[in-house]
Amino acid sequence: MGKYKNSKFYIIIAAALGGLLIVVLAFAAKSWQSRGGKLDVIYIPKVQDNSDFWGSLALGAQAAAKEYDINLKIAGPSSEGDVEKQNEIIRQSIEERPDAIILSPCSYTESTEAAKQIVKAGIHLILVDSSMEEPLGETLVCTNNTEAGKKLGELLRKYLPEDPVIGIVSHVRESSTAMEREKGLREGLEGYEDRILPAVFCDSDYDKAYKVTQQLLEEHPEINAIAGLNEYSAVGAARAVKDMGLEDEIVMVGFDSSLEEIQLLEAGIFKGIVVQKPFNMGYLAVQKSVEVIYNTAVDPTVDSGSEEITKGNMYTEENQKLLFPFLAK
């Protein structure tokens, strides 16, 4: 009983300290404002669209910006694979001289040089969602994608048929999230390494995901399990499987969530999905940007979390908040 009371005491203290930090940072931001202006932060996502993931991440960032009373500008390319456009936006953002830039790099390799220029310009750099080949940025706020991929693999293996042949429909080649999720997926499918085909990529485009899945199934009709590694790839792959009349023959799991993906889960097309917490991710990214601006020590990596959702647990209150973040706010 004493141990329980001590644990409860530490939880209360931790919560109080967390609340105090928010108050202190908000006060610091307002003090800065009284001396001549608000803090300026620019968030550059991989893509600026209305998808559930990126839209919810932006909502989280905007909620934190309102709480800390800072100016937040969001500017990103119109497609997730457009590294050149994102690099151009990075260069333009540097010229605006914000206090911090929050970046979701499009590419593990090709975003590095542009990101280096942020640091060289003396602007605080915070990474969110994805990392790069060099350890840039004062902190990285993200899902532990290797662990989330492993969850997906372990989920899939529960439903594998006796003689599995597994296809992977991924999103953007050379992005850290794609590489880490595939690594985790393969770890979760340990023992089935020789049953997994090389991944195909859709560049986070529904139509391309549909086409590459269709082509994959035509070339490998023996496939009886598919994992989609983000919302675009999962939904596009599921559409192809449905249109080919193979939904009763192929076991599917997916990543992220959208209304269509949730409907596919309810219909049994997906046996389960792994859902990130993008609202948390966006909120924490802005919070950490304020912390680094005021020289508060931050952890090099902040895990925003992920959850495994199945038809059996999708209706719990907590999972409903994850699946319908726009309604929960």
Short mmCIF file of C-alpha atoms in Angstrom, two decimals, residues 17-319:
data_model
loop_
_atom_site.label_atom_id
_atom_site.label_comp_id
_atom_site.label_asym_id
_atom_site.label_seq_id
_atom_site.Cartn_x
_atom_site.Cartn_y
_atom_site.Cartn_z
CA LEU A 17 5.40 20.33 -12.53
CA GLY A 18 4.13 19.82 -16.08
CA GLY A 19 1.37 22.36 -15.47
CA LEU A 20 3.86 24.77 -13.93
CA LEU A 21 6.11 24.51 -17.00
CA ILE A 22 3.21 25.44 -19.28
CA VAL A 23 2.41 28.47 -17.10
CA VAL A 24 6.06 29.57 -17.03
CA LEU A 25 6.48 29.22 -20.80
CA ALA A 26 3.22 31.02 -21.50
CA PHE A 27 4.31 33.82 -19.14
CA ALA A 28 7.69 34.02 -20.89
CA ALA A 29 5.99 34.25 -24.28
CA LYS A 30 3.73 37.05 -23.03
CA SER A 31 6.75 38.84 -21.53
CA TRP A 32 8.42 38.70 -24.94
CA GLN A 33 5.24 40.12 -26.48
CA SER A 34 5.24 43.01 -24.00
CA ARG A 35 8.81 43.83 -25.06
CA GLY A 36 7.86 44.30 -28.68
CA GLY A 37 6.19 41.33 -30.30
CA LYS A 38 5.12 37.70 -30.25
CA LEU A 39 7.40 34.80 -31.01
CA ASP A 40 7.33 33.78 -34.67
CA VAL A 41 7.33 30.09 -35.53
CA ILE A 42 6.98 28.55 -39.00
CA TYR A 43 5.83 24.96 -39.43
CA ILE A 44 6.77 23.27 -42.73
CA PRO A 45 4.91 19.94 -43.12
CA LYS A 46 5.61 17.30 -45.77
CA VAL A 47 2.33 18.25 -47.40
CA GLN A 48 -0.28 20.91 -46.72
CA ASP A 49 -3.59 19.15 -47.24
CA ASN A 50 -6.78 18.23 -45.39
CA SER A 51 -5.97 14.57 -44.72
CA ASP A 52 -6.85 13.38 -41.23
CA PHE A 53 -3.21 12.98 -40.18
CA TRP A 54 -1.73 16.26 -41.42
CA GLY A 55 -4.92 18.17 -40.66
CA SER A 56 -4.97 16.91 -37.07
CA LEU A 57 -1.25 17.64 -36.65
CA ALA A 58 -1.85 21.21 -37.81
CA LEU A 59 -4.78 21.54 -35.36
CA GLY A 60 -2.52 20.46 -32.52
CA ALA A 61 0.13 22.98 -33.54
CA GLN A 62 -2.47 25.75 -33.77
CA ALA A 63 -3.89 24.85 -30.34
CA ALA A 64 -0.43 25.17 -28.78
CA ALA A 65 0.24 28.42 -30.65
CA LYS A 66 -2.97 29.85 -29.19
CA GLU A 67 -2.12 28.66 -25.69
CA TYR A 68 1.40 30.12 -25.80
CA ASP A 69 0.22 33.22 -27.68
CA ILE A 70 2.72 32.98 -30.53
CA ASN A 71 2.50 33.62 -34.27
CA LEU A 72 2.40 30.33 -36.17
CA LYS A 73 2.64 30.14 -39.94
CA ILE A 74 2.11 26.84 -41.78
CA ALA A 75 3.49 26.42 -45.31
CA GLY A 76 4.14 23.17 -47.15
CA PRO A 77 4.17 21.56 -50.61
CA SER A 78 0.99 20.27 -52.23
CA SER A 79 2.30 16.69 -52.51
CA GLU A 80 4.26 14.68 -49.98
CA GLY A 81 6.99 13.59 -52.37
CA ASP A 82 7.85 17.09 -53.60
CA VAL A 83 11.21 17.48 -51.87
CA GLU A 84 12.35 20.32 -54.13
CA LYS A 85 9.28 22.41 -53.33
CA GLN A 86 9.70 21.82 -49.61
CA ASN A 87 13.37 22.81 -49.82
CA GLU A 88 12.32 26.00 -51.61
CA ILE A 89 9.84 26.75 -48.79
CA ILE A 90 12.62 26.16 -46.25
CA ARG A 91 14.83 28.72 -47.99
CA GLN A 92 11.98 31.24 -48.12
CA SER A 93 11.22 30.65 -44.44
CA ILE A 94 14.84 31.29 -43.46
CA GLU A 95 14.60 34.70 -45.14
CA GLU A 96 11.65 35.55 -42.87
CA ARG A 97 13.94 35.11 -39.82
CA PRO A 98 11.46 33.40 -37.47
CA ASP A 99 12.45 32.44 -33.93
CA ALA A 100 12.04 28.76 -34.78
CA ILE A 101 11.20 26.49 -37.71
CA ILE A 102 9.36 23.22 -37.18
CA LEU A 103 10.08 20.83 -40.04
CA SER A 104 8.62 17.51 -41.18
CA PRO A 105 11.33 16.58 -43.73
CA CYS A 106 10.09 14.96 -46.94
CA SER A 107 13.26 12.93 -47.43
CA TYR A 108 15.71 11.21 -45.12
CA THR A 109 18.56 12.27 -47.41
CA GLU A 110 17.46 15.07 -49.75
CA SER A 111 16.10 17.38 -47.03
CA THR A 112 19.37 17.48 -45.10
CA GLU A 113 21.21 20.30 -46.87
CA ALA A 114 18.24 22.68 -46.72
CA ALA A 115 17.74 21.88 -43.03
CA LYS A 116 21.41 22.64 -42.36
CA GLN A 117 20.82 26.16 -43.64
CA ILE A 118 18.21 26.70 -40.90
CA VAL A 119 20.78 25.86 -38.25
CA LYS A 120 23.48 27.90 -40.01
CA ALA A 121 21.15 30.93 -39.97
CA GLY A 122 20.90 30.70 -36.19
CA ILE A 123 17.22 29.71 -36.24
CA HIS A 124 16.02 27.05 -33.80
CA LEU A 125 15.10 23.82 -35.64
CA ILE A 126 12.57 21.33 -34.31
CA LEU A 127 11.77 18.17 -36.27
CA VAL A 128 8.33 16.60 -36.18
CA ASP A 129 7.13 13.25 -37.59
CA SER A 130 10.37 12.41 -39.45
CA SER A 131 14.14 12.51 -39.05
CA MET A 132 17.06 12.89 -41.47
CA GLU A 133 20.36 11.12 -42.09
CA GLU A 134 22.24 13.64 -39.93
CA PRO A 135 21.28 14.49 -36.32
CA LEU A 136 19.89 17.96 -37.00
CA GLY A 137 17.31 19.71 -34.86
CA GLU A 138 17.23 20.38 -31.14
CA THR A 139 14.53 17.78 -30.63
CA LEU A 140 12.47 15.33 -32.68
CA VAL A 141 8.77 14.93 -31.86
CA CYS A 142 7.45 11.79 -33.49
CA THR A 143 5.87 8.40 -33.22
CA ASN A 144 8.40 5.69 -32.46
CA ASN A 145 7.89 4.37 -35.98
CA THR A 146 9.98 1.23 -35.54
CA GLU A 147 7.92 0.27 -32.50
CA ALA A 148 4.66 1.18 -34.27
CA GLY A 149 5.71 -0.89 -37.29
CA LYS A 150 6.45 -3.79 -34.97
CA LYS A 151 2.94 -3.46 -33.49
CA LEU A 152 1.56 -3.68 -37.02
CA GLY A 153 3.64 -6.77 -37.78
CA GLU A 154 2.59 -8.50 -34.57
CA LEU A 155 -1.03 -7.65 -35.33
CA LEU A 156 -0.77 -9.07 -38.84
CA ARG A 157 0.86 -12.30 -37.74
CA LYS A 158 -2.22 -13.10 -35.59
CA TYR A 159 -4.27 -13.41 -38.79
CA LEU A 160 -1.74 -14.94 -41.19
CA PRO A 161 -2.93 -18.00 -43.11
CA GLU A 162 -0.99 -21.27 -43.00
CA ASP A 163 1.21 -20.50 -46.02
CA PRO A 164 1.56 -16.69 -45.99
CA VAL A 165 2.85 -14.50 -48.80
CA ILE A 166 3.03 -10.92 -47.56
CA GLY A 167 2.98 -7.71 -49.59
CA ILE A 168 3.97 -4.29 -48.27
CA VAL A 169 2.50 -1.09 -49.72
CA SER A 170 4.59 1.78 -48.37
CA HIS A 171 4.48 5.53 -48.91
CA VAL A 172 7.58 7.60 -49.77
CA ARG A 173 10.84 5.85 -50.55
CA GLU A 174 13.80 7.28 -48.58
CA SER A 175 11.54 8.85 -45.93
CA SER A 176 12.51 7.93 -42.37
CA THR A 177 8.94 6.93 -41.48
CA ALA A 178 8.74 4.46 -44.37
CA MET A 179 12.11 2.90 -43.55
CA GLU A 180 11.48 2.67 -39.81
CA ARG A 181 7.94 1.27 -40.14
CA GLU A 182 9.08 -1.38 -42.59
CA LYS A 183 11.95 -2.32 -40.27
CA GLY A 184 9.53 -2.64 -37.36
CA LEU A 185 7.00 -4.56 -39.45
CA ARG A 186 9.64 -7.12 -40.38
CA GLU A 187 10.66 -7.42 -36.72
CA GLY A 188 7.04 -8.08 -35.81
CA LEU A 189 6.90 -10.78 -38.50
CA GLU A 190 10.04 -12.52 -37.28
CA GLY A 191 10.15 -16.06 -38.60
CA TYR A 192 8.37 -15.09 -41.83
CA GLU A 193 11.25 -13.16 -43.43
CA ASP A 194 11.30 -15.37 -46.51
CA ARG A 195 7.55 -14.88 -46.96
CA ILE A 196 7.72 -11.09 -47.32
CA LEU A 197 7.95 -9.52 -50.79
CA PRO A 198 9.88 -6.28 -51.48
CA ALA A 199 7.86 -3.18 -50.62
CA VAL A 200 6.18 -1.08 -53.30
CA PHE A 201 5.74 2.69 -52.91
CA CYS A 202 2.83 5.01 -53.65
CA ASP A 203 4.32 8.47 -52.90
CA SER A 204 1.39 9.05 -50.52
CA ASP A 205 -1.12 9.09 -53.37
CA TYR A 206 -4.35 7.06 -53.24
CA ASP A 207 -4.50 6.39 -56.98
CA LYS A 208 -0.88 5.31 -57.16
CA ALA A 209 -1.38 3.05 -54.13
CA TYR A 210 -4.33 1.48 -55.95
CA LYS A 211 -2.29 0.93 -59.11
CA VAL A 212 0.84 -0.47 -57.46
CA THR A 213 -1.30 -2.84 -55.37
CA GLN A 214 -3.19 -4.00 -58.44
CA GLN A 215 0.09 -4.57 -60.27
CA LEU A 216 1.57 -6.36 -57.26
CA LEU A 217 -1.39 -8.74 -57.07
CA GLU A 218 -1.29 -9.41 -60.80
CA GLU A 219 2.41 -10.25 -60.60
CA HIS A 220 2.03 -12.24 -57.37
CA PRO A 221 -1.44 -13.80 -57.25
CA GLU A 222 -0.24 -15.94 -54.34
CA ILE A 223 -0.28 -12.91 -52.00
CA ASN A 224 -2.68 -13.47 -49.11
CA ALA A 225 -1.64 -10.69 -46.70
CA ILE A 226 -0.94 -6.97 -47.19
CA ALA A 227 0.28 -4.24 -44.84
CA GLY A 228 -0.22 -0.56 -45.73
CA LEU A 229 2.32 1.70 -44.02
CA ASN A 230 0.40 4.99 -44.03
CA GLU A 231 -3.16 6.14 -44.64
CA TYR A 232 -2.73 6.70 -48.38
CA SER A 233 -1.07 3.35 -48.99
CA ALA A 234 -3.47 1.44 -46.74
CA VAL A 235 -6.66 2.91 -48.22
CA GLY A 236 -5.42 2.74 -51.82
CA ALA A 237 -4.42 -0.90 -51.35
CA ALA A 238 -7.77 -1.76 -49.76
CA ARG A 239 -9.66 -0.17 -52.66
CA ALA A 240 -7.70 -2.33 -55.10
CA VAL A 241 -8.29 -5.50 -53.09
CA LYS A 242 -12.04 -4.75 -52.95
CA ASP A 243 -12.33 -3.95 -56.64
CA MET A 244 -10.51 -7.16 -57.53
CA GLY A 245 -12.95 -9.12 -55.34
CA LEU A 246 -10.17 -10.42 -53.09
CA GLU A 247 -11.31 -9.08 -49.71
CA ASP A 248 -12.14 -12.61 -48.46
CA GLU A 249 -8.79 -13.98 -49.62
CA ILE A 250 -6.34 -11.33 -48.42
CA VAL A 251 -5.72 -10.34 -44.80
CA MET A 252 -5.05 -6.61 -44.48
CA VAL A 253 -3.70 -4.27 -41.80
CA GLY A 254 -3.09 -0.53 -42.10
CA PHE A 255 -1.49 2.52 -40.57
CA ASP A 256 -3.08 5.83 -39.51
CA SER A 257 -6.80 6.52 -39.81
CA SER A 258 -9.37 8.37 -41.89
CA LEU A 259 -13.13 8.05 -42.22
CA GLU A 260 -12.71 5.63 -45.12
CA GLU A 261 -10.09 3.57 -43.29
CA ILE A 262 -12.36 3.36 -40.24
CA GLN A 263 -15.23 2.19 -42.46
CA LEU A 264 -12.93 -0.45 -43.95
CA LEU A 265 -12.06 -1.58 -40.42
CA GLU A 266 -15.75 -1.80 -39.48
CA ALA A 267 -16.41 -3.79 -42.65
CA GLY A 268 -13.66 -6.27 -41.80
CA ILE A 269 -11.44 -5.40 -44.77
CA PHE A 270 -8.77 -4.36 -42.26
CA LYS A 271 -8.21 -6.71 -39.35
CA GLY A 272 -6.63 -3.82 -37.49
CA ILE A 273 -4.78 -0.54 -37.83
CA VAL A 274 -2.04 1.24 -35.89
CA VAL A 275 -3.01 4.83 -35.20
CA GLN A 276 -0.63 7.67 -34.39
CA LYS A 277 -1.49 10.69 -32.24
CA PRO A 278 -0.95 13.59 -34.66
CA PHE A 279 -2.77 16.21 -32.56
CA ASN A 280 -0.37 15.45 -29.70
CA MET A 281 2.52 15.56 -32.14
CA GLY A 282 1.62 19.02 -33.43
CA TYR A 283 0.96 20.41 -29.96
CA LEU A 284 4.23 19.06 -28.57
CA ALA A 285 6.23 20.37 -31.54
CA VAL A 286 5.09 23.93 -30.87
CA GLN A 287 5.53 23.51 -27.12
CA LYS A 288 9.11 22.28 -27.64
CA SER A 289 9.84 25.16 -30.00
CA VAL A 290 8.90 27.61 -27.23
CA GLU A 291 11.06 25.67 -24.77
CA VAL A 292 14.18 25.75 -26.96
CA ILE A 293 13.69 29.45 -27.73
CA TYR A 294 13.82 30.10 -23.98
CA ASN A 295 16.77 27.72 -23.52
CA THR A 296 14.78 25.15 -21.56
CA ALA A 297 16.40 21.71 -21.67
CA VAL A 298 14.49 19.29 -23.92
CA ASP A 299 14.87 15.59 -24.60
CA PRO A 300 16.44 14.80 -28.00
CA THR A 301 13.41 12.65 -28.88
CA VAL A 302 9.80 13.00 -27.73
CA ASP A 303 7.53 10.01 -28.46
CA SER A 304 3.98 11.16 -29.21
CA GLY A 305 2.64 7.58 -29.05
CA SER A 306 0.61 5.12 -31.12
CA GLU A 307 -2.21 2.65 -30.48
CA GLU A 308 -3.37 -0.63 -32.02
CA ILE A 309 -7.04 -0.43 -33.03
CA THR A 310 -9.22 -3.40 -33.98
CA LYS A 311 -12.92 -3.85 -34.57
CA GLY A 312 -13.11 -5.19 -31.02
CA ASN A 313 -11.72 -2.09 -29.28
CA MET A 314 -12.52 0.73 -31.71
CA TYR A 315 -15.61 1.88 -29.81
CA THR A 316 -13.90 2.63 -26.49
CA GLU A 317 -13.97 6.30 -25.48
CA GLU A 318 -10.21 6.76 -25.76
CA ASN A 319 -9.99 5.09 -29.16
#
